[in-house]
Coordinates of C-alpha atoms in Angstrom, one line a residue:
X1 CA 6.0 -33.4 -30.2
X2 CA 2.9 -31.2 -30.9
X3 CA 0.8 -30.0 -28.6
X4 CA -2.4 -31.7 -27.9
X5 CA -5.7 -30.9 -25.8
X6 CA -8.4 -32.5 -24.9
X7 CA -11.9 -33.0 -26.7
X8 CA -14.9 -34.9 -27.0
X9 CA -16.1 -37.3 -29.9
X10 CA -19.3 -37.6 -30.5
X11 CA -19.6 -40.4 -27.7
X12 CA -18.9 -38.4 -25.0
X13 CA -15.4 -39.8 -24.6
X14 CA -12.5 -37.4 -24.6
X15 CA -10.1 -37.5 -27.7
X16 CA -7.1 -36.1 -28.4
X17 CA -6.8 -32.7 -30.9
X18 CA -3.9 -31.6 -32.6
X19 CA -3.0 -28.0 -31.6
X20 CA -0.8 -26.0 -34.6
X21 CA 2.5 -25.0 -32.8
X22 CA 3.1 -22.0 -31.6
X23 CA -0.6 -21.4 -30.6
X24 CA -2.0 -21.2 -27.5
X25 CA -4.5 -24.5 -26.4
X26 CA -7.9 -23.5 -26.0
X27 CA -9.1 -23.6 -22.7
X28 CA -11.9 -26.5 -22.0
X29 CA -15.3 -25.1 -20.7
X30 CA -15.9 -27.1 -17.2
X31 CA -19.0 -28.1 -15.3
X32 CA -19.3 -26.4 -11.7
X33 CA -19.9 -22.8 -10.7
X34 CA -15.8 -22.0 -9.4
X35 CA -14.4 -24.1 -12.1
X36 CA -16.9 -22.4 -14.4
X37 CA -15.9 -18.8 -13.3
X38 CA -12.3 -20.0 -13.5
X39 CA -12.9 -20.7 -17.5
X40 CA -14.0 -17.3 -18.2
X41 CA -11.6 -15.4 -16.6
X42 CA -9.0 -17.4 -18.2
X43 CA -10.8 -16.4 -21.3
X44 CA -10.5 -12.7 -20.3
X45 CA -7.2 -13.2 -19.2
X46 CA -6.4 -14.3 -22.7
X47 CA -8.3 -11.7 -24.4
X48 CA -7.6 -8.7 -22.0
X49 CA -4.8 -9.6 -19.9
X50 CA -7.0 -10.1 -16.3
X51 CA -4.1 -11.5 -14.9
X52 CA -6.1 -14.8 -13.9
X53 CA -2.8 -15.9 -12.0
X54 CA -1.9 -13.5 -10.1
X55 CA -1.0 -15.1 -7.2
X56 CA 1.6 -17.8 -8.4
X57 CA 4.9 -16.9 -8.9
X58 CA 6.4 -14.8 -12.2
X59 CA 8.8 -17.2 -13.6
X60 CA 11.7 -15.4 -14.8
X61 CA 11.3 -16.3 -18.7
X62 CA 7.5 -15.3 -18.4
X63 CA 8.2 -11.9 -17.1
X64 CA 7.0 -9.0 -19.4
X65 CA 8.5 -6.2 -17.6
X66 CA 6.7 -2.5 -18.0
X67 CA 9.4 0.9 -18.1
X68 CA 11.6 1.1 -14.9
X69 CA 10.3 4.5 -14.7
X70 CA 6.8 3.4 -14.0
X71 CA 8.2 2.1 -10.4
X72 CA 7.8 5.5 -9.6
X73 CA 5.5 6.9 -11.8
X74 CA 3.0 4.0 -10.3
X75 CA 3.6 5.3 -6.5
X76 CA 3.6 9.0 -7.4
X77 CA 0.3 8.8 -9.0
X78 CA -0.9 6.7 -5.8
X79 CA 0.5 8.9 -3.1
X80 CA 0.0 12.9 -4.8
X81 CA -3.5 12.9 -3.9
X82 CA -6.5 14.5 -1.8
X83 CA -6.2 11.8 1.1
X84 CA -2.0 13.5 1.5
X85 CA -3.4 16.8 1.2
X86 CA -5.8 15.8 4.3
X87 CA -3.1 14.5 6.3
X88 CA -1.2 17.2 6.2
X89 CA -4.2 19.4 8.7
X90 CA -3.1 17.1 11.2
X91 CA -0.3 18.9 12.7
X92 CA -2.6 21.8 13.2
X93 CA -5.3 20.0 14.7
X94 CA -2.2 18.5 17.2
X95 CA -1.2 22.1 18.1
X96 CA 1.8 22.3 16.3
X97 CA 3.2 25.1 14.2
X98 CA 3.9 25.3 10.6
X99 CA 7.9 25.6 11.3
X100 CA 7.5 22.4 13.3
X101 CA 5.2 20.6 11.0
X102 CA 6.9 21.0 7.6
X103 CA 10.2 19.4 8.9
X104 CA 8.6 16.3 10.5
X105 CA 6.5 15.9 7.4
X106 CA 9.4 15.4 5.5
X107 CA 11.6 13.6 7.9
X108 CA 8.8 11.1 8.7
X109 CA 7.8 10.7 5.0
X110 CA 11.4 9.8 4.0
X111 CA 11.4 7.4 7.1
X112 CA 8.2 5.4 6.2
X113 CA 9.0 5.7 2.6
X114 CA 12.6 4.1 2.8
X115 CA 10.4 1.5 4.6
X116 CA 8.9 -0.1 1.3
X117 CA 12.6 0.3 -0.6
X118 CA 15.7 -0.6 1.1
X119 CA 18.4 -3.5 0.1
X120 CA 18.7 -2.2 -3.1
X121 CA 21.8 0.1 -2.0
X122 CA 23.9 -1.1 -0.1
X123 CA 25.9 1.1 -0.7
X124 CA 24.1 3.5 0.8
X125 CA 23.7 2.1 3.8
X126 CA 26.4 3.5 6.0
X127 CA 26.0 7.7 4.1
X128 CA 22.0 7.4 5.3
X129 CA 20.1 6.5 8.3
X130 CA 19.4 2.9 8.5
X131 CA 15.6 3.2 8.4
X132 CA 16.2 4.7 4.8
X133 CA 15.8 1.3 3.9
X134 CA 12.6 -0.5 5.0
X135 CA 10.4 0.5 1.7
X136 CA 13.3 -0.3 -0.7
X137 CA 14.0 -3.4 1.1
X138 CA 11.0 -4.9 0.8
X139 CA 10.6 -3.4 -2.9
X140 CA 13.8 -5.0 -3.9
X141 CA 12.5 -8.6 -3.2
X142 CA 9.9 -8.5 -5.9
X143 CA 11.6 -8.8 -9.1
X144 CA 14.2 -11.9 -7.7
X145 CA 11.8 -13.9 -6.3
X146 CA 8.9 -13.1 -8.4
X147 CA 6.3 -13.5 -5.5
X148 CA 4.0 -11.0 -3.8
X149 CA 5.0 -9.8 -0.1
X150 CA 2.8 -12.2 1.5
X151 CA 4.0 -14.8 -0.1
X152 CA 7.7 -13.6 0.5
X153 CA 6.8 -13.2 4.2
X154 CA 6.1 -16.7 4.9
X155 CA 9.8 -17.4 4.8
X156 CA 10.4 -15.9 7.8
X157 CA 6.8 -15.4 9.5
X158 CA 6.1 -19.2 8.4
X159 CA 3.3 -20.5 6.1
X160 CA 0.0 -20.3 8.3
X161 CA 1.5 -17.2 10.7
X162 CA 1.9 -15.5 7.3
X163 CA -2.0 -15.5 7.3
X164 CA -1.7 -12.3 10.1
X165 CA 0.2 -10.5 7.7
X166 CA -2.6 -11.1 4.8
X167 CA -5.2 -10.2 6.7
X168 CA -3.4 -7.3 8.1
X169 CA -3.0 -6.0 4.5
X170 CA -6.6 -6.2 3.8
X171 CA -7.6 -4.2 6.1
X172 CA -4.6 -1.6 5.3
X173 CA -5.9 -1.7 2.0
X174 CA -9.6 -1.3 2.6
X175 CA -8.9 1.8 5.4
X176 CA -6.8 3.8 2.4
X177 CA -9.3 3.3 -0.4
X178 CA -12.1 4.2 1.7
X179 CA -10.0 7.1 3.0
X180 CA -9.8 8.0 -0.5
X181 CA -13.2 7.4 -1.7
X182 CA -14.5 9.8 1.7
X183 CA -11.7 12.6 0.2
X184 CA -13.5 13.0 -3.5
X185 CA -16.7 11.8 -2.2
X186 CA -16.5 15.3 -0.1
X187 CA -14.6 17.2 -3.1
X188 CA -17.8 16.1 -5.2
X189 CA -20.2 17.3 -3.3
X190 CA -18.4 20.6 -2.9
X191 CA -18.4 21.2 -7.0
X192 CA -22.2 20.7 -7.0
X193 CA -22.8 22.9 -4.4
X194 CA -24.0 20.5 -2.2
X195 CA -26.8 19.2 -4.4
X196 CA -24.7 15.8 -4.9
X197 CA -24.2 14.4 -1.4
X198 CA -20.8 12.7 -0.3
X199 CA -22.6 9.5 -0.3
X200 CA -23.1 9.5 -3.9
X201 CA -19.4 10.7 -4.7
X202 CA -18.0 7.9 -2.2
X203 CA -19.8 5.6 -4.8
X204 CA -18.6 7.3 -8.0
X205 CA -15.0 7.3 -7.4
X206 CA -15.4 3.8 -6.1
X207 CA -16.9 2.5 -8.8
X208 CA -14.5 3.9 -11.6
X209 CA -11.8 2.4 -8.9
X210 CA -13.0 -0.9 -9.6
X211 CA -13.2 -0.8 -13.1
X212 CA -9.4 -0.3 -13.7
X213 CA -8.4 -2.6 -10.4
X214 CA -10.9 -5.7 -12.5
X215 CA -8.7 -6.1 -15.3
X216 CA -5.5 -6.7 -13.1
X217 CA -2.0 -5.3 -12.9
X218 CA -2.0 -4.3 -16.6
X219 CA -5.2 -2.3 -16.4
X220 CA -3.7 -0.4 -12.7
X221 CA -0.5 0.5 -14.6
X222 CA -2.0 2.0 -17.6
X223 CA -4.0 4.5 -15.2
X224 CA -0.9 5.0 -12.7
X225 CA 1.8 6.0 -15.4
X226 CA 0.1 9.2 -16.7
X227 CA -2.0 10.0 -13.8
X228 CA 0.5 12.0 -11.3
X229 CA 1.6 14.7 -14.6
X230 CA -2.2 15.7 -13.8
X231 CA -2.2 15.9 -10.2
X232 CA 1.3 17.0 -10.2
X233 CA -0.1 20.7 -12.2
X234 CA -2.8 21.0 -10.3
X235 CA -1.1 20.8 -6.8
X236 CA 1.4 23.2 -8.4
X237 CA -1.5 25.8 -9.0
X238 CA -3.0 25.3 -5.6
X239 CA 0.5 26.4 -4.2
X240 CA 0.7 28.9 -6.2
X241 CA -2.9 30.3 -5.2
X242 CA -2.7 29.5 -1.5
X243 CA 0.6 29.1 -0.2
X244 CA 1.8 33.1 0.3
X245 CA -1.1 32.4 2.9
X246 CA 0.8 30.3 4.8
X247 CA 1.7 31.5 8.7
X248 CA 5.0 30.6 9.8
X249 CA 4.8 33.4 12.4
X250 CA 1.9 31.8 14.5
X251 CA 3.5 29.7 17.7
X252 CA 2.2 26.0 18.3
X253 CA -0.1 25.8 20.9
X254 CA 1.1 23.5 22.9
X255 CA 4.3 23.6 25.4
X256 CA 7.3 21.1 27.2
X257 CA 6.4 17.4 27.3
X258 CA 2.7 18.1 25.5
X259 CA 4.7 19.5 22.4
X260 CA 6.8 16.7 22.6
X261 CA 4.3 14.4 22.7
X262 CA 2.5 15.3 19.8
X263 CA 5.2 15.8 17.7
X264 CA 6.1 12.1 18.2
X265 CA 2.6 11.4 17.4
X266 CA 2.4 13.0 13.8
X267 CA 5.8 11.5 13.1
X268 CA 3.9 8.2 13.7
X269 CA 1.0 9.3 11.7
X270 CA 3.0 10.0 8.8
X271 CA 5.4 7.7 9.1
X272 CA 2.5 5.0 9.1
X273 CA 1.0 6.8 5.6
X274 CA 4.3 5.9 3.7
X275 CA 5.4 3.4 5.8
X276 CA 2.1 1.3 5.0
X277 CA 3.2 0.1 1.3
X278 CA 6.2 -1.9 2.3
X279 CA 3.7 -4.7 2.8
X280 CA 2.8 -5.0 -0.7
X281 CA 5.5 -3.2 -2.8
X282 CA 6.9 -6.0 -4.4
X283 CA 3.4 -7.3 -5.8
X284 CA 3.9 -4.5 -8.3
X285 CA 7.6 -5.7 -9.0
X286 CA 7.4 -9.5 -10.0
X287 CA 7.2 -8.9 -13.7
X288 CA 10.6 -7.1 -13.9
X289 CA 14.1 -9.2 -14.1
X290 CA 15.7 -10.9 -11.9
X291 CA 19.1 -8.9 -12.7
X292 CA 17.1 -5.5 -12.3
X293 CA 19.5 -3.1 -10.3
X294 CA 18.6 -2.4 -7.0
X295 CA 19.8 0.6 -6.7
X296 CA 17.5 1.5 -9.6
X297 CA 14.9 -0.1 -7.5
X298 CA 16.2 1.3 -4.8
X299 CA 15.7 5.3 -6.2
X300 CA 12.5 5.2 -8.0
X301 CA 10.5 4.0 -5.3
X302 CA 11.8 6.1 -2.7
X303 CA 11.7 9.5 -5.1
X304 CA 8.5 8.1 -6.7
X305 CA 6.7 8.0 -2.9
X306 CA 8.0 10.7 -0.9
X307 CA 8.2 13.1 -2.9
X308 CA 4.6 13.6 -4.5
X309 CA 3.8 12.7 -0.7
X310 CA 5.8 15.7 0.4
X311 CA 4.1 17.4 -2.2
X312 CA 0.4 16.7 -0.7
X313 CA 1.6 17.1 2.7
X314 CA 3.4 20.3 2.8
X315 CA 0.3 22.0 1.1
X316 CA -2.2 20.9 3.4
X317 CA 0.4 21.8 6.6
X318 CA 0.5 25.4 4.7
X319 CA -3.0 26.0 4.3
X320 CA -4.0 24.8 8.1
X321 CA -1.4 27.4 9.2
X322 CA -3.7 30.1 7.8
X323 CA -7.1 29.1 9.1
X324 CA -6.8 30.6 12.5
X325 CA -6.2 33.8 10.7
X326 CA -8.8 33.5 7.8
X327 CA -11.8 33.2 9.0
X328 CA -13.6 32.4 5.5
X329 CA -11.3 29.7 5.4
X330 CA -11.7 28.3 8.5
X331 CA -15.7 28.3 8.0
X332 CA -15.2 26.4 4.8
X333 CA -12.9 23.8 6.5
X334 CA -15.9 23.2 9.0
X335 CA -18.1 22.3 5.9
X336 CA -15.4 19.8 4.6
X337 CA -11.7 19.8 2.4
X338 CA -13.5 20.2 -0.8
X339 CA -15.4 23.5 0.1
X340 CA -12.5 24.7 1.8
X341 CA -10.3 24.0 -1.6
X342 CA -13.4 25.6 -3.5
X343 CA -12.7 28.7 -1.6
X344 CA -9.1 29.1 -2.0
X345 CA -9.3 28.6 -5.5
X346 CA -10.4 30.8 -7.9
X347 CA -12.1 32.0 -10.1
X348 CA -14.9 29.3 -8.8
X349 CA -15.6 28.2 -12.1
X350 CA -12.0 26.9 -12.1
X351 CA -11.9 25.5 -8.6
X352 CA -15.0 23.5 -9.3
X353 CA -13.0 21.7 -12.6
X354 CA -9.7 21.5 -10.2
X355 CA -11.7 19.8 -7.7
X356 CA -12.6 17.0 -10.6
X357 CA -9.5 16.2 -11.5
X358 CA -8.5 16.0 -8.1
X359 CA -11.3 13.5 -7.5
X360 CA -9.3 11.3 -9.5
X361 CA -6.3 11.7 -7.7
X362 CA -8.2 9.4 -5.0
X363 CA -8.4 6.9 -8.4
X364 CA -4.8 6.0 -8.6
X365 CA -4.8 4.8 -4.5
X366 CA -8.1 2.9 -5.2
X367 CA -6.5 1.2 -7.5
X368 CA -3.6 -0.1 -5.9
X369 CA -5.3 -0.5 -2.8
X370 CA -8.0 -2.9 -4.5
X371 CA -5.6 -4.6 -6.8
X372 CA -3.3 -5.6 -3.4
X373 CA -6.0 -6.2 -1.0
X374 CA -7.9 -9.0 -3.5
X375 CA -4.6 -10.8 -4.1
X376 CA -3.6 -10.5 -0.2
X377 CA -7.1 -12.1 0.1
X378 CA -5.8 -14.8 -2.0
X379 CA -3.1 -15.7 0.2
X380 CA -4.8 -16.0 3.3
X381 CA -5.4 -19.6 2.7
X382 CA -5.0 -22.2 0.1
X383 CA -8.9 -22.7 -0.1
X384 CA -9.2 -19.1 -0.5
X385 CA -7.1 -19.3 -3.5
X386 CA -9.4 -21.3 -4.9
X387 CA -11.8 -18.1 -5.4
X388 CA -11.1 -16.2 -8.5
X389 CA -9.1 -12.8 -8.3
X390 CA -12.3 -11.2 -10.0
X391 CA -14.4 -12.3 -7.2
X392 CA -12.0 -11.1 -4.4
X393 CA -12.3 -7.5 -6.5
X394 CA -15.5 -7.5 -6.0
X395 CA -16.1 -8.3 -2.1
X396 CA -13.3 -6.0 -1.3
X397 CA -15.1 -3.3 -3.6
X398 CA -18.0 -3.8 -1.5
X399 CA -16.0 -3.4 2.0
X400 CA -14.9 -0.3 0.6
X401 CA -17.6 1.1 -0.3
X402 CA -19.2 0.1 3.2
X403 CA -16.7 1.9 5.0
X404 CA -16.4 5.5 2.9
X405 CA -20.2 5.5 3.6
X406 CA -19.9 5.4 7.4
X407 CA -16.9 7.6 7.8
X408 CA -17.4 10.1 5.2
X409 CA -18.2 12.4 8.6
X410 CA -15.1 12.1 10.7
X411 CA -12.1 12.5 8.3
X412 CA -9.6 13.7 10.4
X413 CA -10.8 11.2 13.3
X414 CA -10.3 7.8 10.5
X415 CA -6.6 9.6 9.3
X416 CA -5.3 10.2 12.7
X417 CA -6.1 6.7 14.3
X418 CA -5.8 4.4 10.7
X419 CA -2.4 6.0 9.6
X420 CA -0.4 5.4 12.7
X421 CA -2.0 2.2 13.1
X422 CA -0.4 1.2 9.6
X423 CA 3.4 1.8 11.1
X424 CA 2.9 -0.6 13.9
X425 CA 2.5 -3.6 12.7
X426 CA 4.4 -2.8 9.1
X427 CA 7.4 -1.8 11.4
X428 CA 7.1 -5.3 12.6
X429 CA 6.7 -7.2 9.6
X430 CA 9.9 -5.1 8.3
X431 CA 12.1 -5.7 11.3
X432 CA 11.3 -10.0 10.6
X433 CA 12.1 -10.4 7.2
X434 CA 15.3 -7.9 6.9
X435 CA 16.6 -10.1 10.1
X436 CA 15.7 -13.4 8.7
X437 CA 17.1 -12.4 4.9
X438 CA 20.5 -11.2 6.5
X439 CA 20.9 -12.8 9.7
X440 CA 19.8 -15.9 8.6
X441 CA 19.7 -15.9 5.2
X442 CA 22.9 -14.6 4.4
X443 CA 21.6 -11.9 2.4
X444 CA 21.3 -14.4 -0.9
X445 CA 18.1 -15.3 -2.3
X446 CA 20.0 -18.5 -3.7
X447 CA 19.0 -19.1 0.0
X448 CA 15.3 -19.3 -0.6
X449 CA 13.3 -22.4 -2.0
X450 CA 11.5 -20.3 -4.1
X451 CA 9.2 -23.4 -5.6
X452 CA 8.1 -24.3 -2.2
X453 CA 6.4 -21.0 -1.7
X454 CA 3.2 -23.0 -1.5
X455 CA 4.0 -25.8 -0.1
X456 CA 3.5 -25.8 4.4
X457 CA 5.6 -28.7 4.9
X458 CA 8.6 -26.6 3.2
X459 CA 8.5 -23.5 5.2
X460 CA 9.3 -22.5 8.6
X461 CA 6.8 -23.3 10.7
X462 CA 6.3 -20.0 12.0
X463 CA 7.0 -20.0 15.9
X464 CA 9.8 -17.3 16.1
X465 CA 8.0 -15.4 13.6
X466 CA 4.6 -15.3 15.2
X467 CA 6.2 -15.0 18.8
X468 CA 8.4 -12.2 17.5
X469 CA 5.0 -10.1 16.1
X470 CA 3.2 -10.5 19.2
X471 CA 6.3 -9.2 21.1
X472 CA 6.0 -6.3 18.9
X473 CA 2.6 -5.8 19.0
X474 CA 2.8 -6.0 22.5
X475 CA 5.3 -3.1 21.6
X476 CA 2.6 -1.2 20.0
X477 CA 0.1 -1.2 22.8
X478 CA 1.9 0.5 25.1
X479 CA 3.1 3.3 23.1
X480 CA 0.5 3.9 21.1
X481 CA -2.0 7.1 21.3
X482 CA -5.0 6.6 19.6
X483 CA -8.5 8.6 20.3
X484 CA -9.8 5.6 22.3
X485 CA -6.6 4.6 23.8
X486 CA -3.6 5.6 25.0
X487 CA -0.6 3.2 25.9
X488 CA 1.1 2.9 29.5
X489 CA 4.1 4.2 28.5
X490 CA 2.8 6.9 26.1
X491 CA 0.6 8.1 28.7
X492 CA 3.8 9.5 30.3
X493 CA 4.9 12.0 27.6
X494 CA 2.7 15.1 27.9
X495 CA -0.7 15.6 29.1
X496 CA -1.9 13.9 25.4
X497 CA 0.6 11.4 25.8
X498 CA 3.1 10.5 22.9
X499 CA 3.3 7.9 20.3
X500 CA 6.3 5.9 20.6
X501 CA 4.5 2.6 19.1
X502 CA 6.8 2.2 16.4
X503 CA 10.0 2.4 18.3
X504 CA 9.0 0.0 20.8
X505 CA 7.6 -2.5 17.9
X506 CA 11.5 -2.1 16.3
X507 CA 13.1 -2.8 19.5
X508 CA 10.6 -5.7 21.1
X509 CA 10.2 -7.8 17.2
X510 CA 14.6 -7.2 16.8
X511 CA 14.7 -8.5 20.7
X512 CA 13.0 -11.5 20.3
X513 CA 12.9 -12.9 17.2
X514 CA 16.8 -13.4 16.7
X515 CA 17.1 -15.3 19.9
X516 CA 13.7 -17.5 18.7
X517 CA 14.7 -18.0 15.0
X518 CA 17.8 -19.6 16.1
X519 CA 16.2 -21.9 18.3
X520 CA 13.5 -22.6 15.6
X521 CA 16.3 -23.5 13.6
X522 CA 18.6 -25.6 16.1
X523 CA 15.5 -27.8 16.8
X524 CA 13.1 -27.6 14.2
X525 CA 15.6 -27.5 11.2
X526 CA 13.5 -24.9 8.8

């Protein structure tokens, strides 16, 4: 039969038209301000590829799948940025020296990144340390379910407990981009010698973040591919300009349980930074096959985040080694990252256009972070689905923006507390659905109901899951160190105390959630 669609005769009444095959039917303008919205971002959708759908599930035969490659081109663009570069300070400002801080960085990088990869290689699993596998685990569930995280999560959290994890990722979201928007906000001002205020460059590079982020997944990609060959060069000049300055000589600081202490804490801080995607990996993954390899999957994500992470890091650990013995440096880093960077570049001329292109190395994390946050939004609730994509864009745009405004000042303060806060709760959310896809799933995604993703009355209902995350949390909050608190058990390792948050979220969520889930399943039956 031909296809047909709806339209009116001259009466009013609706009549049936003829659609040519192989054409698309038009869409039918509606009466009403959402279902009015809806119609033109299908239209745009149709026109420019919005993705109007984005939080449904990618049927296999509807996937259009961009180059594997871009698995890690897409995180590398996201990660090799001026937000890194910041981070890195941080085990300067804890007391540590540069000998100290360059092997945690890359220790607790490769931790939080394997975080978003895992189950791809199995193979793998008994050469490398088991946490090698949270990031590529949780990447590797995209392309054979074709759902987003959240959605994949309430197989195992439950439907409405699967809200937390939503919300959760919103606010991850919104604490990055604004992270990022404060970073080239301040490199901004520093190329116009002050005369542009970080205010104003918190709103540029958040506005051009939106633009890319409105037009969906296919407008994110086409910035992400490319992006990290620019960054990538001028990091590589930066090193190349600053790093001989580098102080490996200089002791840390601190001594006994303190050092200790605060070496655990930057290994949460860190870990947290990479750690933090494995809650929405997979919404970048739906629209390649089902039959993509997993150890493909596996590789690209964990080269494609680590290492331009690595890259970032390392530079700014370098560069914080020499400010006790510089002292023009260490004025500039009072005034801000970009006039530091200004500095230690030259001729000025060039650092100024440097510091430009490294504005939009904050870009490709806005992006992501907008694009992940609106559909996460989405899946809060079913009436929030209801709200177009575009609109969710636009309020989380707007929360963004908000935020870089009031923390453009205290940098160091937002990376330090945000960050590790990030590894909690995704060490959690990681421990629950590896346990429920192996232990309970059999490791076989023939084992999922993958149309009832929607659908409450088909999912678990939740209580072993949501019991199991408060355990963790509860996990959390006594070994966490954060500037305005410091857990019971945390408070015991050094005179600053040490963060052991996400070792005691591990061991509380595995604890108590294979015992529960059982139960669940004994008397509740899903």
């Amino acid at each position: 039969m031909e296809p047909h669609d709806l339209e009116s005769d001259k009466g009013g009444n609706a009549a049936l038209k003829e659609v040519p095959a192989g054409e698309e039917p038009p869409i039918q303008k509606p009466q009403g301000f959402w279902a009015r919205f809806r119609y033109y971002e299908e239209l745009l959708d149709r026109k420019m590829g919005i993705e109007s759908h984005t939080v449904e599930r990618v049927l296999p035969e509807d996937r259009k799948p961009p180059n594997p490659l871009v698995m890690g081109f897409m995180w590398a663009s996201a990660t090799m940025n001026l937000s890194c570069f910041s981070t890195g300070f941080l085990g300067n400002e804890f007391g540590l020296s540069l000998g100290q801080t360059i092997p945690i960085t890359i220790f607790a990088t490769l931790l939080g990144s394997a975080t978003t990869l895992y189950l791809a290689a199995r193979v793998i699993w008994m050469a490398v340390n088991p946490y090698v596998f949270i990031q590529a685990w949780c990447a590797t569930m995209g392309p054979p379910t074709g759902l987003r995280q959240v959605a994949i999560s309430r197989y195992s959290l439950g439907f409405y407990p699967s809200s937390i994890i939503a919300a959760l990722n919103v606010v991850e979201q919104l604490g990055w981009a604004s992270v990022s928007c404060i970073t080239g906000g301040l490199a901004l001002s520093a190329v116009s010698d002050g005369q542009l205020s970080s205010a104003v460059g918190v709103i540029i590079v958040a506005c051009v973040s939106l633009v890319f982020s409105f037009i969906g997944l296919k407008g994110v990609l086409a910035y992400e591919r490319y992006a990290w060959i620019l960054f990538f060069i001028v990091f590589m000049i930066i090193y190349g300009e600053a790093a001989h300055r580098a102080d490996l000589s200089a002791p840390p600081t601190v001594s006994g349980m303190t050092e200790s202490g605060q070496i655990l804490s930057l290994i949460s801080v860190i870990y947290g930074s990479s750690a933090s995607w494995c809650s929405i990996v997979s919404d970048f993954y739906v629209h390649y096959p089902v039959n993509t390899p997993k150890v493909k999957i596996f590789m690209y994500t964990l080269l494609g985040i680590s290492i331009p992470t690595c890259i970032g890091m390392l530079l700014g650990c370098c560069i914080a080694s020499a400010l006790a013995t510089n002292p023009e440096w260490n004025d500039a880093y009072e005034n801000g990252i970009g006039e530091l960077l200004r500095v230690i570049i030259y001729p000025d001329g060039f650092s100024k256009f440097l510091l430009v292109l490294l504005v939009l190395s904050g870009i490709g994390m806005n992006c992501i972070a907008i694009y992940a946050g609106s559909i996460s939004a989405q899946l809060f609730a079913k009436p929030f689905q209801l709200v177009p994509r575009a609109i969710w864009t636009l309020i989380v745009f707007i929360c963004i923006l908000l935020l870089g405004l009031a923390g453009r000042d205290h940098l160091l303060a937002v990376l330090s507390n945000f960050l590790s806060l990030l590894g909690y709760w995704n060490t959690s959310f990681f421990v629950i659905l590896f346990t429920e896809h192996y232990l309970f799933r059999g490791g076989n995604f023939a084992n999922y109901d993958l149309d009832a993703w929607n659908t409450p009355s088909r999912m678990p209902i939740g209580l072993a899951g949501l019991t199991a995350f408060l355990c963790g949390a509860a996990g959390w909050i006594v070994g966490m160190v954060e500037t305005y608190y410091t857990g019971a058990i945390a408070r015991m390792i050094g005179d600053d105390g040490g963060d052991v948050g996400n070792e005691l979220a591990l061991v509380f969520t595995i604890v108590s959630y294979t015992p529960l889930r059982k139960l669940e399943l004994k008397y509740i039956g899903r």
